[in-house]
Amino acid sequence: MMRFAHLFAAAALLALPACSKPAATGEAASTEMAKSDKSLGDVIGGDGQFKTLAAALKSTGLDGVFTGKGDYTVLAPTDAAFTALGDKAAELTAPDQNAALAAVLRSHVVPGMLTTADIGKAIDANGGKPISMRTMGTGSVKFARSGADLTVTADDGATAKLSSAGMSASNGAVLPIDAVLKKF
Amino acid sequence: MRKLLSSIAIAALATTALHADPGGGKGQGGGKDHGNGGAENRGGNGNGGDKQDRAQGGGKSDHGPVAVREDHGKANGKGDRADGFKNDNGQRQVKHDWTEGRSERDNHDRLVRDNRDMGNSRGIWSEYDQRGLVNGCPPGLAKKHNGCMPPGQAKKSNFDRYDRNWWGLRGLNNTSGYRYVDGNLVRLSSNGSVLSYYPLLGGALSVGNPWPSGWQSTPLAPYYANYYGLDNDSRYYDGAIYNVAPGTSIIQKIAALLTGDTFNVGQRMPSGYDAYNVPYQYRNQYADGPNANYRYSDGYVYQTDPKTQLILAAIKLLT
């Protein structure tokens, strides 16, 4: 747990106001993100709810991906989501387990820019049924409605709620989620 | 705003199908010498003999410059060609290779160019991902331990028990049975020594580490180097692009993550692209409509038919 606490404490950084608006499907579906000049790495690193994620990206070297030119959507577990892992968080963020951490992180990345509005429209177009999006792991995630919320479920059944409408970046989008999308 | 240098494979390509047939046992372009010193059930060099039934054609041997060839109307309606690209009911085929700008062109120049680029990327990714384990001892472990014996309990990982899909890996043949040692997944002998290894993103393949000596350099297609803004030596490995320092082979940057999915004009869009995901700067230009949808993956925007989900065109996005 010490390493986890260390990562948490050592993480960045400049606080950007995160969009705290819930990702309610009706409203989110009509809300487009504003254009941002900040990279995904800067948006994640500058948001106070992603300190653990930002530290994890740095320790695995994946921060270079999100400050580069490729476009991605990061399903971003909040600090509370990592905390909810309990002892697994400490294990996952241990210095000699960066490969496992990278494996977890890549399954939280979707190609291109995906907004909650896009997700809502796709679910509508699919008759209200869940829709699937590819990840940078070997599988996909499914987005669905759960009451007024949007949820995302990994292939292994790990599920999270989209906790806000997210933030745009110059090279994609960040969609905060309230759980880590990986079963341990 | 990125400047768009687009080239669009012409739509309505019912007569043009390029079959890379990922993982389906047919159609990859017969590569060999892709640089791994060993292979997991792959006859020692990563091609042939693959239990995943990715049969290789007998074509080209590496990713060096080879002229692109287009074969009009030569399809026999069934079966696979020696170059690995499957015929499909008399449809025209295009043979792909790395080298951009080289082709035996005809009056379908524009179409050929774009199809070739698509095939380049997709065929190559899946081909690379067949390389499997590297025989021998991971470089770091060899220096630290005699006889390539893995370190003690302190270096073991509770993540050992997870399979290749948990790790998000494409290139391992078997789903499980690996151990995690020093940033690699490994196979152990009966006496506990390492027989072979698979370097991992964020582990052995970390910024500041040398590129594993068991893996020869493999070039990145020029389009990807341009798209991701990579100037130096860049290498693809299992869903990621690494930037490596010239001369030293030290990993400087993990530059990109890729799905590695295969997209072919005339075929259905792969699963997992249900929602509109075009990057911000291209949304005005490529917006979904009644006649076309657009989806992004790995540096391309794909135009699809909303009704059939067939891919109508691949659009290059260059800065």
Short mmCIF file of C-alpha atoms in Angstrom, two decimals:
data_model
loop_
_atom_site.label_atom_id
_atom_site.label_comp_id
_atom_site.label_asym_id
_atom_site.label_seq_id
_atom_site.Cartn_x
_atom_site.Cartn_y
_atom_site.Cartn_z
CA MET A 1 0.00 0.00 0.00
CA MET A 2 2.99 2.21 0.54
CA ARG A 3 3.80 2.30 -3.14
CA PHE A 4 0.22 3.10 -3.99
CA ALA A 5 0.21 5.92 -1.48
CA HIS A 6 3.49 7.12 -2.88
CA LEU A 7 2.20 7.15 -6.41
CA PHE A 8 -0.92 8.89 -5.28
CA ALA A 9 0.99 11.55 -3.42
CA ALA A 10 3.64 12.05 -6.03
CA ALA A 11 1.21 12.50 -8.84
CA ALA A 12 0.60 15.77 -10.51
CA LEU A 13 -0.59 18.51 -10.39
CA LEU A 14 -2.24 21.54 -11.69
CA ALA A 15 -5.88 21.24 -11.00
CA LEU A 16 -8.20 21.77 -13.90
CA PRO A 17 -11.84 22.01 -13.22
CA ALA A 18 -13.24 18.64 -14.08
CA CYS A 19 -16.65 18.42 -15.50
CA SER A 20 -18.70 17.13 -12.62
CA LYS A 21 -21.92 16.95 -14.54
CA PRO A 22 -23.27 13.42 -14.30
CA ALA A 23 -23.25 11.42 -17.47
CA ALA A 24 -26.99 11.19 -17.55
CA THR A 25 -27.85 9.77 -20.89
CA GLY A 26 -30.52 12.19 -21.94
CA GLU A 27 -28.53 15.25 -21.16
CA ALA A 28 -25.15 13.86 -22.07
CA ALA A 29 -26.43 12.76 -25.40
CA SER A 30 -27.05 16.35 -26.33
CA THR A 31 -23.85 17.74 -24.86
CA GLU A 32 -20.83 18.10 -27.08
CA MET A 33 -17.44 18.65 -25.54
CA ALA A 34 -15.72 21.93 -26.05
CA LYS A 35 -12.52 21.93 -28.02
CA SER A 36 -9.35 21.80 -25.95
CA ASP A 37 -5.76 22.59 -26.79
CA LYS A 38 -4.45 20.39 -24.00
CA SER A 39 -3.27 16.89 -24.73
CA LEU A 40 -4.82 13.88 -23.07
CA GLY A 41 -1.75 13.64 -20.89
CA ASP A 42 -2.15 17.22 -19.77
CA VAL A 43 -5.87 16.87 -19.13
CA ILE A 44 -5.37 13.75 -17.02
CA GLY A 45 -2.33 15.13 -15.26
CA GLY A 46 -4.05 18.39 -14.52
CA ASP A 47 -7.20 16.98 -13.02
CA GLY A 48 -7.23 16.35 -9.31
CA GLN A 49 -9.37 13.24 -9.54
CA PHE A 50 -6.84 11.35 -11.69
CA LYS A 51 -3.67 11.54 -9.60
CA THR A 52 -3.26 7.78 -9.47
CA LEU A 53 -3.95 7.37 -13.17
CA ALA A 54 -1.51 10.12 -14.05
CA ALA A 55 1.17 8.50 -11.92
CA ALA A 56 0.43 5.13 -13.46
CA LEU A 57 0.79 6.51 -16.97
CA LYS A 58 4.12 7.99 -16.05
CA SER A 59 5.49 4.92 -14.33
CA THR A 60 4.58 2.67 -17.25
CA GLY A 61 5.82 5.09 -19.89
CA LEU A 62 2.38 5.32 -21.44
CA ASP A 63 2.33 9.05 -20.79
CA GLY A 64 4.21 9.42 -24.05
CA VAL A 65 1.27 7.92 -25.91
CA PHE A 66 -1.14 10.52 -24.62
CA THR A 67 1.05 13.51 -25.22
CA GLY A 68 1.66 12.37 -28.79
CA LYS A 69 -0.33 12.71 -31.98
CA GLY A 70 -2.56 9.67 -31.85
CA ASP A 71 -6.22 10.11 -30.95
CA TYR A 72 -7.69 8.10 -28.09
CA THR A 73 -10.44 8.05 -25.55
CA VAL A 74 -9.27 7.19 -22.07
CA LEU A 75 -11.77 5.52 -19.77
CA ALA A 76 -10.22 7.12 -16.76
CA PRO A 77 -10.62 5.48 -13.35
CA THR A 78 -10.76 8.12 -10.67
CA ASP A 79 -8.56 7.98 -7.60
CA ALA A 80 -11.51 6.58 -5.72
CA ALA A 81 -11.76 3.79 -8.27
CA PHE A 82 -8.17 2.76 -7.59
CA THR A 83 -8.67 3.04 -3.88
CA ALA A 84 -11.60 0.67 -4.15
CA LEU A 85 -9.21 -2.03 -5.36
CA GLY A 86 -7.82 -2.28 -1.86
CA ASP A 87 -4.61 -4.29 -1.60
CA LYS A 88 -4.68 -5.00 -5.31
CA ALA A 89 -3.93 -1.36 -5.93
CA ALA A 90 -0.71 -1.62 -3.97
CA GLU A 91 0.25 -4.77 -5.80
CA LEU A 92 -0.58 -3.29 -9.16
CA THR A 93 1.39 -0.13 -8.60
CA ALA A 94 4.48 -1.79 -7.16
CA PRO A 95 7.61 -0.74 -9.07
CA ASP A 96 8.32 -4.19 -10.49
CA GLN A 97 4.75 -4.69 -11.69
CA ASN A 98 4.60 -1.94 -14.26
CA ALA A 99 3.90 -4.43 -17.01
CA ALA A 100 0.75 -5.57 -15.24
CA LEU A 101 -0.22 -1.96 -14.70
CA ALA A 102 0.32 -1.23 -18.39
CA ALA A 103 -1.87 -4.21 -19.25
CA VAL A 104 -4.63 -2.78 -17.10
CA LEU A 105 -4.28 0.67 -18.59
CA ARG A 106 -4.34 -0.37 -22.24
CA SER A 107 -7.71 -2.01 -21.73
CA HIS A 108 -9.02 1.41 -20.69
CA VAL A 109 -8.13 3.03 -24.00
CA VAL A 110 -10.47 3.25 -27.00
CA PRO A 111 -9.39 4.48 -30.44
CA GLY A 112 -10.43 7.97 -31.50
CA MET A 113 -12.55 10.52 -29.73
CA LEU A 114 -15.63 9.17 -28.05
CA THR A 115 -18.06 11.40 -26.19
CA THR A 116 -20.98 10.50 -24.00
CA ALA A 117 -23.16 12.05 -26.68
CA ASP A 118 -21.69 9.65 -29.23
CA ILE A 119 -22.31 6.74 -26.91
CA GLY A 120 -25.89 7.80 -26.26
CA LYS A 121 -26.62 8.19 -29.94
CA ALA A 122 -25.15 4.79 -30.72
CA ILE A 123 -27.22 3.14 -28.01
CA ASP A 124 -30.31 4.86 -29.37
CA ALA A 125 -29.48 3.70 -32.87
CA ASN A 126 -29.11 0.20 -31.51
CA GLY A 127 -32.60 0.21 -30.10
CA GLY A 128 -31.43 0.94 -26.59
CA LYS A 129 -29.19 -2.10 -26.47
CA PRO A 130 -25.53 -1.96 -25.41
CA ILE A 131 -22.94 -0.99 -27.96
CA SER A 132 -19.37 -2.22 -28.30
CA MET A 133 -16.12 -0.36 -28.70
CA ARG A 134 -12.67 -1.78 -29.27
CA THR A 135 -9.92 -1.23 -26.74
CA MET A 136 -6.14 -1.27 -27.05
CA GLY A 137 -6.09 -4.56 -25.20
CA THR A 138 -7.31 -7.63 -27.01
CA GLY A 139 -10.98 -7.10 -26.38
CA SER A 140 -13.72 -4.54 -26.26
CA VAL A 141 -15.97 -2.74 -23.81
CA LYS A 142 -19.72 -2.45 -23.89
CA PHE A 143 -21.55 0.76 -23.09
CA ALA A 144 -25.10 0.61 -21.82
CA ARG A 145 -27.72 2.65 -20.06
CA SER A 146 -28.55 1.95 -16.47
CA GLY A 147 -31.35 4.22 -15.50
CA ALA A 148 -30.07 7.72 -16.01
CA ASP A 149 -26.44 6.62 -16.11
CA LEU A 150 -24.11 5.26 -18.71
CA THR A 151 -22.15 2.18 -17.75
CA VAL A 152 -19.18 0.46 -19.33
CA THR A 153 -18.40 -3.23 -18.99
CA ALA A 154 -15.21 -5.05 -19.93
CA ASP A 155 -15.05 -8.50 -21.48
CA ASP A 156 -14.32 -10.02 -18.08
CA GLY A 157 -17.46 -8.49 -16.62
CA ALA A 158 -15.84 -5.66 -14.69
CA THR A 159 -18.26 -2.75 -14.76
CA ALA A 160 -18.01 0.96 -14.07
CA LYS A 161 -20.27 3.97 -14.27
CA LEU A 162 -19.32 6.98 -16.31
CA SER A 163 -19.17 9.53 -13.56
CA SER A 164 -19.31 12.66 -15.68
CA ALA A 165 -19.70 13.80 -19.25
CA GLY A 166 -15.94 13.89 -19.55
CA MET A 167 -13.38 16.27 -20.94
CA SER A 168 -12.02 16.80 -24.42
CA ALA A 169 -8.37 17.03 -25.32
CA SER A 170 -6.49 17.99 -28.44
CA ASN A 171 -6.01 14.31 -29.16
CA GLY A 172 -9.13 12.68 -27.81
CA ALA A 173 -11.32 12.56 -24.76
CA VAL A 174 -11.26 11.55 -21.13
CA LEU A 175 -14.31 9.78 -19.73
CA PRO A 176 -14.10 9.41 -15.93
CA ILE A 177 -15.27 6.08 -14.55
CA ASP A 178 -15.87 5.03 -10.98
CA ALA A 179 -14.20 1.60 -11.09
CA VAL A 180 -11.19 -0.09 -12.66
CA LEU A 181 -12.27 -2.17 -15.66
CA LYS A 182 -10.35 -5.28 -14.82
CA LYS A 183 -11.03 -8.24 -12.63
CA PHE A 184 -8.25 -9.52 -10.42
CA MET B 1 -6.16 21.94 -37.08
CA ARG B 2 -4.40 19.26 -38.93
CA LYS B 3 -3.99 19.63 -42.57
CA LEU B 4 -5.75 16.82 -44.24
CA LEU B 5 -4.00 15.03 -46.98
CA SER B 6 -6.63 12.56 -47.71
CA SER B 7 -6.73 9.85 -50.19
CA ILE B 8 -9.87 7.90 -50.44
CA ALA B 9 -10.28 4.46 -51.75
CA ILE B 10 -13.19 4.74 -54.08
CA ALA B 11 -16.46 3.59 -52.69
CA ALA B 12 -18.76 0.98 -54.05
CA LEU B 13 -16.02 -1.54 -54.28
CA ALA B 14 -18.08 -4.58 -54.68
CA THR B 15 -15.53 -5.63 -57.23
CA THR B 16 -12.55 -5.06 -55.02
CA ALA B 17 -11.91 -7.12 -51.98
CA LEU B 18 -8.63 -7.49 -50.21
CA HIS B 19 -8.54 -10.38 -47.85
CA ALA B 20 -6.03 -10.27 -45.12
CA ASP B 21 -8.24 -12.66 -43.22
CA PRO B 22 -6.82 -11.97 -39.81
CA GLY B 23 -6.48 -14.96 -37.68
CA GLY B 24 -8.62 -16.90 -39.99
CA GLY B 25 -5.96 -19.18 -41.16
CA LYS B 26 -5.51 -17.74 -44.61
CA GLY B 27 -4.23 -14.88 -46.47
CA GLN B 28 -1.29 -13.31 -44.70
CA GLY B 29 1.46 -12.34 -46.96
CA GLY B 30 3.94 -15.00 -46.24
CA GLY B 31 6.42 -13.10 -44.21
CA LYS B 32 9.36 -14.67 -42.52
CA ASP B 33 12.49 -13.39 -40.91
CA HIS B 34 10.55 -11.08 -38.72
CA GLY B 35 13.17 -11.08 -36.20
CA ASN B 36 12.39 -13.37 -33.37
CA GLY B 37 14.96 -15.81 -32.36
CA GLY B 38 12.47 -18.45 -31.51
CA ALA B 39 8.84 -19.09 -31.69
CA GLU B 40 6.11 -20.77 -29.87
CA ASN B 41 5.02 -23.64 -32.08
CA ARG B 42 5.95 -21.71 -35.12
CA GLY B 43 8.77 -23.66 -36.59
CA GLY B 44 11.44 -21.53 -35.09
CA ASN B 45 11.13 -18.28 -36.93
CA GLY B 46 7.61 -17.22 -36.50
CA ASN B 47 5.95 -18.44 -39.61
CA GLY B 48 4.45 -21.68 -40.65
CA GLY B 49 3.36 -24.29 -38.23
CA ASP B 50 1.15 -21.98 -36.27
CA LYS B 51 -1.40 -23.76 -34.21
CA GLN B 52 -3.63 -20.79 -34.61
CA ASP B 53 -3.84 -21.79 -38.22
CA ARG B 54 -2.47 -18.63 -39.67
CA ALA B 55 -1.11 -20.32 -42.69
CA GLN B 56 1.52 -18.36 -44.49
CA GLY B 57 1.71 -18.03 -48.16
CA GLY B 58 4.98 -18.52 -49.85
CA GLY B 59 5.61 -14.94 -50.71
CA LYS B 60 8.02 -12.28 -49.73
CA SER B 61 10.57 -12.79 -47.06
CA ASP B 62 10.72 -9.55 -45.20
CA HIS B 63 9.47 -6.00 -45.14
CA GLY B 64 12.02 -4.57 -47.44
CA PRO B 65 11.05 -2.70 -50.56
CA VAL B 66 9.04 -4.85 -52.88
CA ALA B 67 7.01 -3.40 -55.67
CA VAL B 68 3.30 -3.48 -55.24
CA ARG B 69 1.46 -5.50 -57.77
CA GLU B 70 -2.12 -5.36 -58.78
CA ASP B 71 -3.71 -8.28 -60.44
CA HIS B 72 -6.79 -7.44 -62.40
CA GLY B 73 -9.22 -10.14 -63.15
CA LYS B 74 -6.87 -12.96 -62.33
CA ALA B 75 -8.95 -14.40 -59.63
CA ASN B 76 -10.07 -17.93 -60.09
CA GLY B 77 -13.01 -17.57 -57.83
CA LYS B 78 -11.74 -19.56 -54.93
CA GLY B 79 -8.71 -20.55 -53.00
CA ASP B 80 -5.67 -18.70 -51.81
CA ARG B 81 -2.91 -17.34 -53.90
CA ALA B 82 0.70 -18.07 -53.29
CA ASP B 83 1.26 -14.52 -52.15
CA GLY B 84 -1.21 -15.09 -49.40
CA PHE B 85 -4.07 -12.92 -50.54
CA LYS B 86 -7.19 -14.92 -50.99
CA ASN B 87 -9.24 -14.72 -54.11
CA ASP B 88 -12.89 -14.10 -53.67
CA ASN B 89 -15.32 -14.96 -56.34
CA GLY B 90 -13.43 -13.45 -59.16
CA GLN B 91 -12.77 -10.19 -57.42
CA ARG B 92 -9.73 -8.15 -58.10
CA GLN B 93 -6.87 -8.34 -55.69
CA VAL B 94 -4.04 -6.12 -54.69
CA LYS B 95 -0.81 -7.37 -53.27
CA HIS B 96 0.63 -5.13 -50.66
CA ASP B 97 3.94 -4.26 -49.22
CA TRP B 98 5.59 -1.65 -47.11
CA THR B 99 6.96 0.61 -49.76
CA GLU B 100 4.73 3.53 -50.43
CA GLY B 101 4.64 5.02 -53.85
CA ARG B 102 5.62 1.92 -55.70
CA SER B 103 3.14 0.12 -57.81
CA GLU B 104 2.52 -1.14 -61.26
CA ARG B 105 -0.19 1.32 -61.84
CA ASP B 106 -3.05 1.35 -64.22
CA ASN B 107 -6.08 3.51 -64.59
CA HIS B 108 -7.12 2.56 -61.07
CA ASP B 109 -4.14 4.33 -59.62
CA ARG B 110 -6.02 6.08 -56.85
CA LEU B 111 -7.83 3.00 -55.77
CA VAL B 112 -4.72 0.90 -55.80
CA ARG B 113 -2.82 3.35 -53.71
CA ASP B 114 -5.32 3.41 -50.93
CA ASN B 115 -6.04 -0.26 -50.85
CA ARG B 116 -2.37 -0.95 -50.71
CA ASP B 117 -1.93 1.31 -47.74
CA MET B 118 -4.69 -0.39 -45.86
CA GLY B 119 -3.35 -3.81 -46.56
CA ASN B 120 0.10 -2.75 -45.56
CA SER B 121 -0.87 -1.81 -42.14
CA ARG B 122 -3.41 -4.41 -41.27
CA GLY B 123 -1.67 -7.39 -42.75
CA ILE B 124 1.59 -6.42 -41.17
CA TRP B 125 0.22 -5.89 -37.70
CA SER B 126 -1.31 -9.32 -37.53
CA GLU B 127 1.75 -10.82 -39.12
CA TYR B 128 3.97 -9.27 -36.49
CA ASP B 129 1.69 -10.46 -33.78
CA GLN B 130 2.41 -14.06 -34.66
CA ARG B 131 5.97 -13.96 -33.50
CA GLY B 132 5.45 -15.56 -30.14
CA LEU B 133 8.00 -16.29 -27.50
CA VAL B 134 11.68 -15.60 -27.96
CA ASN B 135 13.90 -18.58 -27.25
CA GLY B 136 16.48 -18.13 -24.57
CA CYS B 137 17.00 -15.92 -21.60
CA PRO B 138 15.73 -12.35 -21.29
CA PRO B 139 18.74 -10.03 -21.54
CA GLY B 140 18.26 -8.48 -18.13
CA LEU B 141 17.78 -11.78 -16.40
CA ALA B 142 20.83 -13.30 -18.08
CA LYS B 143 23.04 -10.64 -16.57
CA LYS B 144 21.64 -10.93 -13.10
CA HIS B 145 21.29 -14.67 -12.63
CA ASN B 146 23.40 -17.67 -13.50
CA GLY B 147 21.84 -20.24 -15.74
CA CYS B 148 18.87 -18.05 -16.50
CA MET B 149 17.18 -19.03 -13.31
CA PRO B 150 14.38 -16.68 -12.37
CA PRO B 151 14.76 -14.72 -9.21
CA GLY B 152 13.14 -15.63 -5.97
CA GLN B 153 9.77 -15.03 -4.57
CA ALA B 154 10.27 -11.30 -4.32
CA LYS B 155 10.31 -10.98 -8.06
CA LYS B 156 7.33 -13.20 -8.70
CA SER B 157 3.99 -11.73 -9.47
CA ASN B 158 0.50 -12.62 -8.46
CA PHE B 159 -0.43 -11.62 -11.97
CA ASP B 160 1.15 -14.84 -13.23
CA ARG B 161 -2.17 -16.53 -13.09
CA TYR B 162 -3.80 -14.29 -15.63
CA ASP B 163 -4.00 -15.25 -19.28
CA ARG B 164 -2.90 -13.48 -22.43
CA ASN B 165 -6.19 -11.64 -22.80
CA TRP B 166 -5.85 -10.24 -19.32
CA TRP B 167 -2.47 -8.97 -20.38
CA GLY B 168 -3.90 -7.63 -23.63
CA LEU B 169 -1.40 -9.57 -25.71
CA ARG B 170 -1.90 -10.68 -29.27
CA GLY B 171 1.28 -12.60 -29.88
CA LEU B 172 1.10 -15.49 -27.46
CA ASN B 173 -0.11 -18.77 -28.80
CA ASN B 174 -1.28 -20.35 -25.61
CA THR B 175 -3.74 -18.61 -23.40
CA SER B 176 -2.06 -19.41 -20.10
CA GLY B 177 0.83 -21.17 -18.42
CA TYR B 178 3.27 -18.29 -18.39
CA ARG B 179 5.19 -16.82 -15.51
CA TYR B 180 5.99 -13.20 -15.00
CA VAL B 181 9.70 -12.56 -14.55
CA ASP B 182 11.50 -9.26 -14.76
CA GLY B 183 9.04 -7.59 -17.11
CA ASN B 184 8.55 -10.64 -19.31
CA LEU B 185 6.13 -13.49 -19.51
CA VAL B 186 8.26 -16.64 -19.63
CA ARG B 187 8.10 -20.38 -20.05
CA LEU B 188 10.08 -22.36 -17.53
CA SER B 189 11.78 -25.71 -17.86
CA SER B 190 11.22 -28.51 -15.39
CA ASN B 191 14.22 -27.32 -13.39
CA GLY B 192 12.87 -23.79 -13.27
CA SER B 193 15.14 -22.10 -15.78
CA VAL B 194 13.72 -19.81 -18.41
CA LEU B 195 13.26 -21.45 -21.79
CA SER B 196 11.71 -18.56 -23.64
CA TYR B 197 10.28 -15.15 -22.99
CA TYR B 198 7.88 -12.53 -24.24
CA PRO B 199 8.83 -8.95 -23.40
CA LEU B 200 6.01 -6.85 -22.04
CA LEU B 201 4.87 -3.30 -22.57
CA GLY B 202 5.81 -1.36 -19.47
CA GLY B 203 8.10 -4.18 -18.35
CA ALA B 204 11.09 -5.21 -20.44
CA LEU B 205 9.76 -2.83 -23.06
CA SER B 206 10.03 0.30 -20.98
CA VAL B 207 11.49 3.68 -21.69
CA GLY B 208 15.21 3.53 -20.99
CA ASN B 209 15.52 -0.20 -21.57
CA PRO B 210 17.35 -1.64 -24.56
CA TRP B 211 15.27 -3.27 -27.24
CA PRO B 212 15.50 -7.03 -26.59
CA SER B 213 18.37 -8.40 -28.61
CA GLY B 214 16.31 -11.38 -29.69
CA TRP B 215 14.10 -9.11 -31.70
CA GLN B 216 15.51 -7.68 -34.89
CA SER B 217 14.55 -4.27 -36.06
CA THR B 218 11.33 -4.11 -37.96
CA PRO B 219 10.44 -0.98 -39.88
CA LEU B 220 7.31 1.03 -39.42
CA ALA B 221 5.36 1.89 -42.55
CA PRO B 222 6.07 5.47 -43.59
CA TYR B 223 2.46 6.51 -43.17
CA TYR B 224 2.47 5.60 -39.50
CA ALA B 225 5.74 7.32 -38.85
CA ASN B 226 4.27 10.43 -40.41
CA TYR B 227 0.94 10.17 -38.68
CA TYR B 228 2.36 9.65 -35.23
CA GLY B 229 5.14 12.17 -35.81
CA LEU B 230 8.02 9.77 -35.31
CA ASP B 231 11.41 10.78 -36.60
CA ASN B 232 13.72 8.11 -35.27
CA ASP B 233 13.74 4.35 -35.41
CA SER B 234 10.20 3.21 -34.63
CA ARG B 235 9.09 -0.34 -34.13
CA TYR B 236 5.78 -2.08 -33.75
CA TYR B 237 5.34 -4.78 -31.19
CA ASP B 238 2.09 -6.29 -29.98
CA GLY B 239 -0.22 -3.34 -30.21
CA ALA B 240 2.28 -0.60 -29.50
CA ILE B 241 4.76 1.54 -31.40
CA TYR B 242 8.10 2.19 -29.75
CA ASN B 243 10.52 4.93 -30.61
CA VAL B 244 14.10 3.70 -30.29
CA ALA B 245 17.30 5.72 -30.19
CA PRO B 246 19.36 5.30 -33.31
CA GLY B 247 22.47 3.28 -32.70
CA THR B 248 21.83 2.32 -29.12
CA SER B 249 18.42 0.63 -29.47
CA ILE B 250 17.37 2.21 -26.21
CA ILE B 251 13.62 2.70 -26.04
CA GLN B 252 13.02 6.43 -25.94
CA LYS B 253 9.28 6.55 -26.00
CA ILE B 254 6.17 4.45 -26.16
CA ALA B 255 4.67 6.41 -28.98
CA ALA B 256 1.31 4.86 -29.79
CA LEU B 257 -1.14 2.14 -28.96
CA LEU B 258 -2.91 0.31 -31.76
CA THR B 259 -5.87 -1.99 -32.04
CA GLY B 260 -4.16 -3.95 -34.79
CA ASP B 261 -7.56 -4.60 -36.31
CA THR B 262 -7.86 -5.50 -39.96
CA PHE B 263 -9.90 -3.30 -42.27
CA ASN B 264 -10.49 -4.10 -45.89
CA VAL B 265 -12.47 -2.11 -48.39
CA GLY B 266 -15.47 -4.11 -49.46
CA GLN B 267 -15.65 -6.08 -46.25
CA ARG B 268 -17.63 -5.48 -43.12
CA MET B 269 -16.31 -3.19 -40.47
CA PRO B 270 -14.80 -5.20 -37.61
CA SER B 271 -16.84 -5.45 -34.47
CA GLY B 272 -16.23 -2.89 -31.76
CA TYR B 273 -16.88 0.30 -33.69
CA ASP B 274 -20.52 0.90 -32.88
CA ALA B 275 -20.15 4.54 -31.87
CA TYR B 276 -18.90 7.52 -33.80
CA ASN B 277 -15.31 8.15 -32.73
CA VAL B 278 -13.76 10.42 -35.32
CA PRO B 279 -11.12 12.76 -33.85
CA TYR B 280 -12.29 16.27 -33.06
CA GLN B 281 -10.49 18.01 -35.87
CA TYR B 282 -12.10 15.82 -38.53
CA ARG B 283 -15.65 15.79 -37.22
CA ASN B 284 -16.96 18.51 -39.49
CA GLN B 285 -15.49 16.83 -42.50
CA TYR B 286 -16.48 13.26 -41.66
CA ALA B 287 -19.83 13.32 -39.94
CA ASP B 288 -22.22 10.40 -39.95
CA GLY B 289 -25.11 10.76 -42.35
CA PRO B 290 -27.77 8.75 -44.13
CA ASN B 291 -25.35 7.59 -46.80
CA ALA B 292 -22.17 7.05 -44.86
CA ASN B 293 -20.82 6.53 -41.39
CA TYR B 294 -17.26 7.20 -40.31
CA ARG B 295 -15.14 5.41 -37.75
CA TYR B 296 -11.55 5.96 -36.66
CA SER B 297 -8.91 3.37 -35.88
CA ASP B 298 -5.12 3.37 -35.84
CA GLY B 299 -4.60 6.51 -37.87
CA TYR B 300 -7.30 6.03 -40.48
CA VAL B 301 -10.91 7.10 -40.81
CA TYR B 302 -13.07 4.46 -42.44
CA GLN B 303 -16.18 5.32 -44.39
CA THR B 304 -18.86 2.65 -44.08
CA ASP B 305 -22.28 1.93 -45.49
CA PRO B 306 -24.77 2.53 -42.67
CA LYS B 307 -26.98 -0.34 -43.81
CA THR B 308 -24.50 -3.04 -44.69
CA GLN B 309 -21.56 -1.95 -42.52
CA LEU B 310 -19.31 -2.57 -45.48
CA ILE B 311 -16.20 -0.43 -45.61
CA LEU B 312 -16.45 1.95 -48.53
CA ALA B 313 -13.19 3.80 -48.17
CA ALA B 314 -10.12 4.31 -46.03
CA ILE B 315 -9.02 7.85 -45.46
CA LYS B 316 -5.49 8.75 -44.51
CA LEU B 317 -5.02 11.50 -41.98
CA LEU B 318 -1.71 13.23 -42.19
CA THR B 319 -0.48 16.25 -40.33
#
